[in-house]
Amino acid sequence: MVTSRWAADAAPTATPRRRGAVLERAILDAALEQLSTVGWNGLTMEGVAAGAQTGKAAVYRRWPSKEDLVADALRAGLPRFDEVPDLGNVREDLLELCRRAREAMFSLPGSALRSVIHECDTRQAERFHAVIFEGVVEPTIDLLRKVITRGIERGEVRADAVNGYVLDAIPAMMMYRSKMCGCEWFDRDLEEMIDQLMVPLLRPGG
Amino acid sequence: MVTSRWAADAAPTATPRRRGAVLERAILDAALEQLSTVGWNGLTMEGVAAGAQTGKAAVYRRWPSKEDLVADALRAGLPRFDEVPDLGNVREDLLELCRRAREAMFSLPGSALRSVIHECDTRQAERFHAVIFEGVVEPTIDLLRKVITRGIERGEVRADAVNGYVLDAIPAMMMYRSKMCGCEWFDRDLEEMIDQLMVPLLRPGG
């Protein structure tokens, strides 16, 4: 094969022909990019193909619909939540979980996920329910449960603190304030949330 | 004027010509209706005109854009939050506030407001920031502050409980669960939230 330097200069955006997993990864990344910039409503298969520097047919060959593509993109891109922090006390453990949640929230897949949650109507949202719950909500709640249970064992936390409302308190507040006031959850905000909301909510006695 | 019974039968959907405040009210109601059925993204000036059984020109004459129309529709339709409940203890007062919040949330204007909050991107949302904050968020927080302050005066609530995270706890949880799990906030759910989240959060001592 003859490589022409002239041809390469003339088409600076051309990428080598990619196949299989490499092309698939590029398409999934482009879908996340689109979601976090133009949102669920703005995302088109054409836009994703352009972002991945491929043709629309290459996208449709793998994913028959926007819903299928986005579900796979979220599944592939979301970070895993499985390591329980162990910093010696419940306050520090919760802060560490919050810092990880913030990192995930403002990552490309996290911002894509938020646009899906906020923009999808109920019917569309059902399509993503499993991705969102199995991929994010349940693992997060599971880590919170472990951290709070360890706090109970240490005597730092009241014995009846493990319930749905306590476990949802941090996810609910983080979503609410980021949506309603554009809160970016700086370290100071996270500390205030833990000290004003979680510490009094969990303390024993009373 | 001669009223023809035949003419009335022949055009059963025709409405009498409305002007001024009556037509305006019909257009604003149609905008809320559209928001709560097709959402912010689905709302069109044409759809609103059709819903109000008037022409597009009648809508554009009063509101140059979809944003202006929706801001006015929300302003006119949202219920007022200004009466502080006084049922003798903080638990009952909070429950009463929650019941009113639920009623507002699932009313036509409330459902319209939620579609605006969820679907609008940051730039569009700024347009509605004042409507949402001055019309809903601040009055709600103000009632919660009054109920909790009265609880402190009664000795039911710890002295340092009035802060931003405590005041946001109920609005955050109600928005989070209605969005994430389609929670409809039956009386039993509201009671569980108050007993598992707010009572331990507010209790003195510890």
Short mmCIF file of C-alpha atoms in Angstrom, two decimals:
data_model
loop_
_atom_site.label_atom_id
_atom_site.label_comp_id
_atom_site.label_asym_id
_atom_site.label_seq_id
_atom_site.Cartn_x
_atom_site.Cartn_y
_atom_site.Cartn_z
CA MET A 1 0.00 0.00 0.00
CA VAL A 2 1.32 3.40 -0.92
CA THR A 3 0.86 6.11 1.69
CA SER A 4 0.61 9.54 0.15
CA ARG A 5 1.73 12.36 2.42
CA TRP A 6 -0.30 14.76 0.28
CA ALA A 7 -3.49 12.78 0.87
CA ALA A 8 -2.94 12.74 4.61
CA ASP A 9 -2.50 16.53 4.67
CA ALA A 10 -5.60 17.06 2.57
CA ALA A 11 -7.80 15.06 4.91
CA PRO A 12 -6.56 15.92 8.39
CA THR A 13 -9.66 14.61 10.14
CA ALA A 14 -9.56 11.15 8.57
CA THR A 15 -9.02 8.40 11.12
CA PRO A 16 -7.70 4.93 10.39
CA ARG A 17 -10.43 2.41 9.77
CA ARG A 18 -11.46 0.98 13.13
CA ARG A 19 -13.39 -2.20 13.71
CA GLY A 20 -14.98 -4.23 16.43
CA ALA A 21 -14.31 -3.16 19.99
CA VAL A 22 -12.35 -0.03 19.08
CA LEU A 23 -15.08 1.41 16.90
CA GLU A 24 -17.73 0.34 19.40
CA ARG A 25 -15.90 2.15 22.22
CA ALA A 26 -15.62 5.30 20.06
CA ILE A 27 -19.37 5.23 19.36
CA LEU A 28 -20.26 4.70 23.04
CA ASP A 29 -17.93 7.54 24.07
CA ALA A 30 -19.49 9.81 21.45
CA ALA A 31 -22.95 8.98 22.81
CA LEU A 32 -21.89 9.98 26.35
CA GLU A 33 -20.32 13.16 24.98
CA GLN A 34 -23.55 14.04 23.14
CA LEU A 35 -25.70 13.33 26.19
CA SER A 36 -23.61 15.58 28.39
CA THR A 37 -23.58 18.43 25.88
CA VAL A 38 -26.89 18.41 23.97
CA GLY A 39 -28.77 16.14 26.40
CA TRP A 40 -31.14 13.24 25.79
CA ASN A 41 -33.49 15.30 23.63
CA GLY A 42 -30.69 16.72 21.52
CA LEU A 43 -28.91 13.41 20.94
CA THR A 44 -29.26 11.96 17.44
CA MET A 45 -27.77 8.84 15.87
CA GLU A 46 -26.31 11.15 13.20
CA GLY A 47 -24.67 13.32 15.84
CA VAL A 48 -23.18 10.29 17.57
CA ALA A 49 -21.87 8.92 14.25
CA ALA A 50 -20.28 12.29 13.47
CA GLY A 51 -18.76 12.47 16.97
CA ALA A 52 -17.26 9.00 16.52
CA GLN A 53 -16.08 9.92 13.02
CA THR A 54 -17.96 7.06 11.47
CA GLY A 55 -21.11 6.60 9.40
CA LYS A 56 -24.69 6.38 10.62
CA ALA A 57 -24.91 2.80 9.30
CA ALA A 58 -22.09 1.70 11.60
CA VAL A 59 -24.12 2.95 14.56
CA TYR A 60 -27.46 1.47 13.45
CA ARG A 61 -25.80 -1.86 12.66
CA ARG A 62 -25.00 -2.28 16.37
CA TRP A 63 -27.84 -0.36 18.06
CA PRO A 64 -31.27 -0.27 16.43
CA SER A 65 -32.41 2.73 18.49
CA LYS A 66 -31.23 5.72 20.47
CA GLU A 67 -32.54 4.01 23.64
CA ASP A 68 -30.42 0.89 23.06
CA LEU A 69 -27.33 2.93 22.31
CA VAL A 70 -27.69 5.13 25.38
CA ALA A 71 -28.40 2.20 27.71
CA ASP A 72 -25.19 0.49 26.54
CA ALA A 73 -23.18 3.72 26.70
CA LEU A 74 -24.23 4.29 30.32
CA ARG A 75 -23.60 0.66 31.25
CA ALA A 76 -20.11 0.76 29.77
CA GLY A 77 -19.17 4.20 31.06
CA LEU A 78 -20.40 4.41 34.62
CA PRO A 79 -17.77 3.96 37.32
CA ARG A 80 -18.07 1.00 39.66
CA PHE A 81 -19.02 1.58 43.25
CA ASP A 82 -17.82 -1.37 45.23
CA GLU A 83 -15.05 -0.45 47.63
CA VAL A 84 -16.19 0.42 51.15
CA PRO A 85 -14.11 3.23 52.68
CA ASP A 86 -12.73 2.55 56.16
CA LEU A 87 -11.29 5.74 57.64
CA GLY A 88 -12.04 5.00 61.29
CA ASN A 89 -15.30 6.89 61.84
CA VAL A 90 -18.65 7.32 60.15
CA ARG A 91 -18.17 11.04 59.43
CA GLU A 92 -14.97 10.46 57.45
CA ASP A 93 -16.37 7.39 55.71
CA LEU A 94 -19.47 9.31 54.59
CA LEU A 95 -17.35 12.23 53.39
CA GLU A 96 -15.23 9.85 51.34
CA LEU A 97 -18.37 8.31 49.78
CA CYS A 98 -19.63 11.82 48.99
CA ARG A 99 -16.35 12.78 47.31
CA ARG A 100 -16.57 9.65 45.15
CA ALA A 101 -20.22 10.37 44.35
CA ARG A 102 -19.30 13.93 43.33
CA GLU A 103 -16.52 12.65 41.09
CA ALA A 104 -18.94 10.22 39.44
CA MET A 105 -21.69 12.87 39.14
CA PHE A 106 -19.48 15.35 37.31
CA SER A 107 -17.71 12.79 35.13
CA LEU A 108 -18.77 12.44 31.51
CA PRO A 109 -20.89 9.31 32.14
CA GLY A 110 -22.34 10.90 35.30
CA SER A 111 -23.40 14.02 33.50
CA ALA A 112 -24.84 11.86 30.70
CA LEU A 113 -26.78 9.86 33.27
CA ARG A 114 -28.19 13.00 34.87
CA SER A 115 -29.43 14.26 31.53
CA VAL A 116 -31.22 10.94 30.99
CA ILE A 117 -32.78 11.05 34.47
CA HIS A 118 -33.94 14.62 34.10
CA GLU A 119 -35.10 14.69 30.50
CA CYS A 120 -36.70 11.31 29.98
CA ASP A 121 -40.41 11.00 30.45
CA THR A 122 -41.73 8.09 32.53
CA ARG A 123 -42.10 5.71 29.59
CA GLN A 124 -38.57 6.31 28.32
CA ALA A 125 -37.14 6.30 31.84
CA GLU A 126 -38.39 2.75 32.33
CA ARG A 127 -35.99 1.66 29.60
CA PHE A 128 -33.10 2.93 31.74
CA HIS A 129 -34.44 1.91 35.11
CA ALA A 130 -32.27 -1.19 35.40
CA VAL A 131 -29.14 0.63 34.21
CA ILE A 132 -29.65 3.44 36.72
CA PHE A 133 -30.69 1.27 39.66
CA GLU A 134 -28.32 -1.66 39.19
CA GLY A 135 -25.45 0.53 38.02
CA VAL A 136 -25.64 3.47 40.40
CA VAL A 137 -28.44 3.67 42.96
CA GLU A 138 -28.21 0.21 44.50
CA PRO A 139 -24.40 0.04 44.73
CA THR A 140 -24.37 3.51 46.35
CA ILE A 141 -27.08 2.58 48.86
CA ASP A 142 -25.18 -0.62 49.60
CA LEU A 143 -21.99 1.30 50.45
CA LEU A 144 -23.93 3.75 52.61
CA ARG A 145 -25.57 0.82 54.42
CA LYS A 146 -22.19 -0.79 55.12
CA VAL A 147 -20.66 2.44 56.42
CA ILE A 148 -23.65 3.19 58.67
CA THR A 149 -23.84 -0.41 59.93
CA ARG A 150 -20.18 -0.26 60.87
CA GLY A 151 -20.96 3.00 62.71
CA ILE A 152 -23.67 1.18 64.68
CA GLU A 153 -21.20 -1.58 65.58
CA ARG A 154 -18.76 1.07 66.81
CA GLY A 155 -21.51 2.71 68.91
CA GLU A 156 -21.24 5.97 66.94
CA VAL A 157 -24.65 5.60 65.27
CA ARG A 158 -28.10 4.88 66.75
CA ALA A 159 -29.19 1.26 66.35
CA ASP A 160 -32.27 1.91 64.18
CA ALA A 161 -30.59 4.21 61.64
CA VAL A 162 -30.49 1.79 58.70
CA ASN A 163 -33.67 2.54 56.76
CA GLY A 164 -34.66 3.76 53.32
CA TYR A 165 -34.99 7.44 54.18
CA VAL A 166 -31.64 7.64 55.96
CA LEU A 167 -29.94 5.81 53.09
CA ASP A 168 -31.56 8.10 50.49
CA ALA A 169 -30.73 11.33 52.34
CA ILE A 170 -27.35 11.98 50.70
CA PRO A 171 -28.32 10.97 47.13
CA ALA A 172 -31.52 13.04 47.42
CA MET A 173 -29.71 16.14 48.69
CA MET A 174 -26.91 15.89 46.13
CA MET A 175 -29.36 15.57 43.25
CA TYR A 176 -31.69 18.28 44.57
CA ARG A 177 -29.05 20.94 45.12
CA SER A 178 -27.17 20.25 41.91
CA LYS A 179 -30.45 20.53 39.98
CA MET A 180 -32.05 23.43 41.83
CA CYS A 181 -29.10 25.69 42.58
CA GLY A 182 -26.36 24.32 40.35
CA CYS A 183 -24.42 23.26 43.46
CA GLU A 184 -21.01 21.87 42.48
CA TRP A 185 -20.40 20.20 45.84
CA PHE A 186 -17.08 21.63 46.82
CA ASP A 187 -15.42 19.95 49.83
CA ARG A 188 -16.86 22.65 52.10
CA ASP A 189 -20.42 21.86 50.88
CA LEU A 190 -19.95 18.14 51.45
CA GLU A 191 -18.66 18.75 55.00
CA GLU A 192 -21.60 21.03 55.78
CA MET A 193 -24.05 18.42 54.50
CA ILE A 194 -22.48 15.68 56.64
CA ASP A 195 -22.29 17.89 59.75
CA GLN A 196 -25.72 19.52 59.47
CA LEU A 197 -27.72 16.61 58.05
CA MET A 198 -26.07 13.22 58.59
CA VAL A 199 -24.31 13.61 61.95
CA PRO A 200 -27.48 14.76 63.79
CA LEU A 201 -29.58 12.21 61.88
CA LEU A 202 -27.35 9.32 62.92
CA ARG A 203 -26.30 10.28 66.46
CA PRO A 204 -27.34 7.87 69.21
CA GLY A 205 -29.57 8.72 72.18
CA GLY A 206 -31.86 11.74 72.19
CA MET B 1 -79.07 39.30 17.59
CA VAL B 2 -80.68 36.14 16.31
CA THR B 3 -79.52 32.93 17.86
CA SER B 4 -79.80 29.99 15.50
CA ARG B 5 -80.20 26.65 17.18
CA TRP B 6 -79.12 25.02 13.93
CA ALA B 7 -75.86 26.96 13.83
CA ALA B 8 -75.03 25.96 17.38
CA ASP B 9 -75.61 22.28 16.56
CA ALA B 10 -73.54 22.49 13.40
CA ALA B 11 -70.48 23.84 15.18
CA PRO B 12 -70.47 22.11 18.54
CA THR B 13 -66.83 22.92 19.35
CA ALA B 14 -67.09 26.65 18.63
CA THR B 15 -66.62 28.79 21.71
CA PRO B 16 -67.96 32.30 22.09
CA ARG B 17 -65.43 34.96 21.23
CA ARG B 18 -63.44 35.66 24.37
CA ARG B 19 -61.32 38.70 25.03
CA GLY B 20 -58.97 40.14 27.59
CA ALA B 21 -58.66 38.31 30.89
CA VAL B 22 -60.90 35.37 29.90
CA LEU B 23 -58.91 34.51 26.78
CA GLU B 24 -55.66 35.11 28.62
CA ARG B 25 -56.68 32.70 31.37
CA ALA B 26 -57.64 30.06 28.77
CA ILE B 27 -54.23 30.39 27.11
CA LEU B 28 -52.35 30.15 30.42
CA ASP B 29 -54.39 27.08 31.42
CA ALA B 30 -53.69 25.47 28.06
CA ALA B 31 -49.97 26.10 28.56
CA LEU B 32 -50.04 24.33 31.95
CA GLU B 33 -52.01 21.47 30.42
CA GLN B 34 -49.45 21.10 27.61
CA LEU B 35 -46.52 21.21 30.03
CA SER B 36 -47.99 18.47 32.17
CA THR B 37 -48.80 16.22 29.22
CA VAL B 38 -46.14 16.74 26.52
CA GLY B 39 -43.59 18.50 28.77
CA TRP B 40 -41.40 21.53 28.16
CA ASN B 41 -39.79 20.06 25.06
CA GLY B 42 -43.10 19.05 23.54
CA LEU B 43 -44.86 22.35 24.20
CA THR B 44 -45.44 24.52 21.13
CA MET B 45 -47.22 27.85 20.74
CA GLU B 46 -49.45 26.12 18.14
CA GLY B 47 -50.37 23.39 20.61
CA VAL B 48 -51.22 25.93 23.28
CA ALA B 49 -53.36 27.94 20.85
CA ALA B 50 -55.21 24.77 19.83
CA GLY B 51 -55.72 23.80 23.48
CA ALA B 52 -57.16 27.24 24.23
CA GLN B 53 -59.29 27.06 21.07
CA THR B 54 -57.81 30.24 19.70
CA GLY B 55 -55.36 31.24 16.98
CA LYS B 56 -51.56 31.31 17.19
CA ALA B 57 -51.61 35.06 16.66
CA ALA B 58 -53.65 35.57 19.84
CA VAL B 59 -50.92 33.77 21.77
CA TYR B 60 -47.95 35.55 20.14
CA ARG B 61 -49.65 38.93 20.57
CA ARG B 62 -49.40 38.51 24.35
CA TRP B 63 -46.27 36.37 24.74
CA PRO B 64 -43.42 36.75 22.25
CA SER B 65 -41.86 33.39 23.22
CA LYS B 66 -42.54 30.01 24.78
CA GLU B 67 -40.36 31.06 27.74
CA ASP B 68 -42.47 34.17 28.44
CA LEU B 69 -45.71 32.23 28.17
CA VAL B 70 -44.58 29.44 30.47
CA ALA B 71 -43.17 31.84 33.08
CA ASP B 72 -46.52 33.65 33.23
CA ALA B 73 -48.52 30.42 33.26
CA LEU B 74 -46.53 29.11 36.23
CA ARG B 75 -46.74 32.45 38.05
CA ALA B 76 -50.52 32.56 37.61
CA GLY B 77 -51.18 28.90 38.35
CA LEU B 78 -49.01 27.96 41.32
CA PRO B 79 -50.78 27.74 44.66
CA ARG B 80 -49.74 30.14 47.41
CA PHE B 81 -47.87 28.85 50.40
CA ASP B 82 -48.37 31.26 53.23
CA GLU B 83 -50.41 29.79 56.05
CA VAL B 84 -48.36 28.20 58.84
CA PRO B 85 -50.01 25.05 60.22
CA ASP B 86 -50.35 24.93 64.00
CA LEU B 87 -51.43 21.46 65.11
CA GLY B 88 -49.71 21.40 68.47
CA ASN B 89 -46.47 19.55 67.70
CA VAL B 90 -43.73 19.60 65.12
CA ARG B 91 -44.50 16.12 63.75
CA GLU B 92 -48.11 17.00 62.90
CA ASP B 93 -47.14 20.42 61.53
CA LEU B 94 -44.52 18.88 59.23
CA LEU B 95 -47.00 16.22 58.07
CA GLU B 96 -49.52 18.92 57.24
CA LEU B 97 -46.88 20.84 55.24
CA CYS B 98 -46.00 17.63 53.40
CA ARG B 99 -49.64 16.98 52.52
CA ARG B 100 -49.92 20.49 51.10
CA ALA B 101 -46.67 20.07 49.20
CA ARG B 102 -47.94 16.79 47.74
CA GLU B 103 -51.18 18.43 46.66
CA ALA B 104 -49.25 21.23 44.98
CA MET B 105 -46.78 18.80 43.38
CA PHE B 106 -49.47 16.70 41.74
CA SER B 107 -51.70 19.61 40.73
CA LEU B 108 -51.66 20.73 37.10
CA PRO B 109 -49.36 23.72 37.78
CA GLY B 110 -47.14 21.55 40.01
CA SER B 111 -46.74 18.91 37.36
CA ALA B 112 -46.05 21.67 34.81
CA LEU B 113 -43.41 23.12 37.10
CA ARG B 114 -41.73 19.74 37.54
CA SER B 115 -41.50 19.27 33.79
CA VAL B 116 -39.83 22.68 33.51
CA ILE B 117 -37.36 21.89 36.31
CA HIS B 118 -36.46 18.50 34.90
CA GLU B 119 -36.35 19.22 31.19
CA CYS B 120 -34.87 22.69 30.98
CA ASP B 121 -31.15 23.02 30.45
CA THR B 122 -29.22 25.43 32.66
CA ARG B 123 -29.59 28.41 30.32
CA GLN B 124 -33.37 27.98 29.98
CA ALA B 125 -33.77 27.21 33.66
CA GLU B 126 -32.32 30.61 34.54
CA ARG B 127 -35.34 32.18 32.90
CA PHE B 128 -37.58 30.40 35.41
CA HIS B 129 -35.31 30.69 38.43
CA ALA B 130 -37.23 33.61 39.94
CA VAL B 131 -40.63 32.00 39.32
CA ILE B 132 -39.52 28.74 40.93
CA PHE B 133 -37.64 30.25 43.86
CA GLU B 134 -39.95 33.15 44.70
CA GLY B 135 -43.11 31.18 43.95
CA VAL B 136 -42.35 27.80 45.49
CA VAL B 137 -38.96 27.14 47.06
CA GLU B 138 -38.65 30.21 49.30
CA PRO B 139 -42.24 30.19 50.63
CA THR B 140 -41.92 26.46 51.41
CA ILE B 141 -38.60 26.91 53.21
CA ASP B 142 -40.11 29.83 55.10
CA LEU B 143 -43.01 27.68 56.38
CA LEU B 144 -40.62 24.87 57.35
CA ARG B 145 -38.44 27.40 59.20
CA LYS B 146 -41.45 28.71 61.14
CA VAL B 147 -42.67 25.22 62.09
CA ILE B 148 -39.20 24.11 63.22
CA THR B 149 -38.56 27.36 65.12
CA ARG B 150 -41.83 26.89 66.98
CA GLY B 151 -40.68 23.33 67.79
CA ILE B 152 -37.46 24.77 69.27
CA GLU B 153 -39.48 27.20 71.40
CA ARG B 154 -41.59 24.26 72.64
CA GLY B 155 -38.43 22.29 73.51
CA GLU B 156 -39.33 19.53 71.02
CA VAL B 157 -36.50 20.34 68.61
CA ARG B 158 -32.75 20.84 69.19
CA ALA B 159 -31.72 24.50 69.30
CA ASP B 160 -29.37 24.42 66.28
CA ALA B 161 -31.75 22.68 63.85
CA VAL B 162 -32.58 25.66 61.66
CA ASN B 163 -30.09 25.45 58.80
CA GLY B 164 -30.12 25.04 55.05
CA TYR B 165 -29.69 21.27 54.96
CA VAL B 166 -32.41 20.58 57.51
CA LEU B 167 -34.80 22.93 55.68
CA ASP B 168 -34.01 21.30 52.32
CA ALA B 169 -34.40 17.73 53.58
CA ILE B 170 -38.12 17.34 52.84
CA PRO B 171 -38.16 19.12 49.45
CA ALA B 172 -35.06 17.14 48.38
CA MET B 173 -36.54 13.79 49.42
CA MET B 174 -39.93 14.50 47.84
CA MET B 175 -38.35 15.50 44.53
CA TYR B 176 -35.84 12.64 44.55
CA ARG B 177 -38.30 9.84 45.21
CA SER B 178 -40.98 11.15 42.88
CA LYS B 179 -38.36 11.38 40.11
CA MET B 180 -36.41 8.19 40.77
CA CYS B 181 -39.12 5.73 41.82
CA GLY B 182 -42.32 7.50 40.77
CA CYS B 183 -43.29 7.79 44.46
CA GLU B 184 -46.79 9.27 44.77
CA TRP B 185 -46.39 10.15 48.44
CA PHE B 186 -49.37 8.45 49.97
CA ASP B 187 -50.08 9.40 53.62
CA ARG B 188 -48.15 6.32 54.76
CA ASP B 189 -45.04 7.46 52.80
CA LEU B 190 -45.22 10.95 54.27
CA GLU B 191 -45.49 9.56 57.80
CA GLU B 192 -42.53 7.26 57.23
CA MET B 193 -40.45 10.14 55.93
CA ILE B 194 -41.28 12.31 58.93
CA ASP B 195 -40.68 9.48 61.44
CA GLN B 196 -37.52 8.04 59.88
CA LEU B 197 -35.90 11.25 58.62
CA MET B 198 -37.22 14.41 60.31
CA VAL B 199 -38.00 13.24 63.86
CA PRO B 200 -34.49 11.81 64.46
CA LEU B 201 -32.91 14.79 62.64
CA LEU B 202 -34.68 17.33 64.85
CA ARG B 203 -34.74 15.57 68.25
CA PRO B 204 -32.88 17.37 71.06
CA GLY B 205 -29.97 16.00 73.05
CA GLY B 206 -27.88 13.10 71.81
#
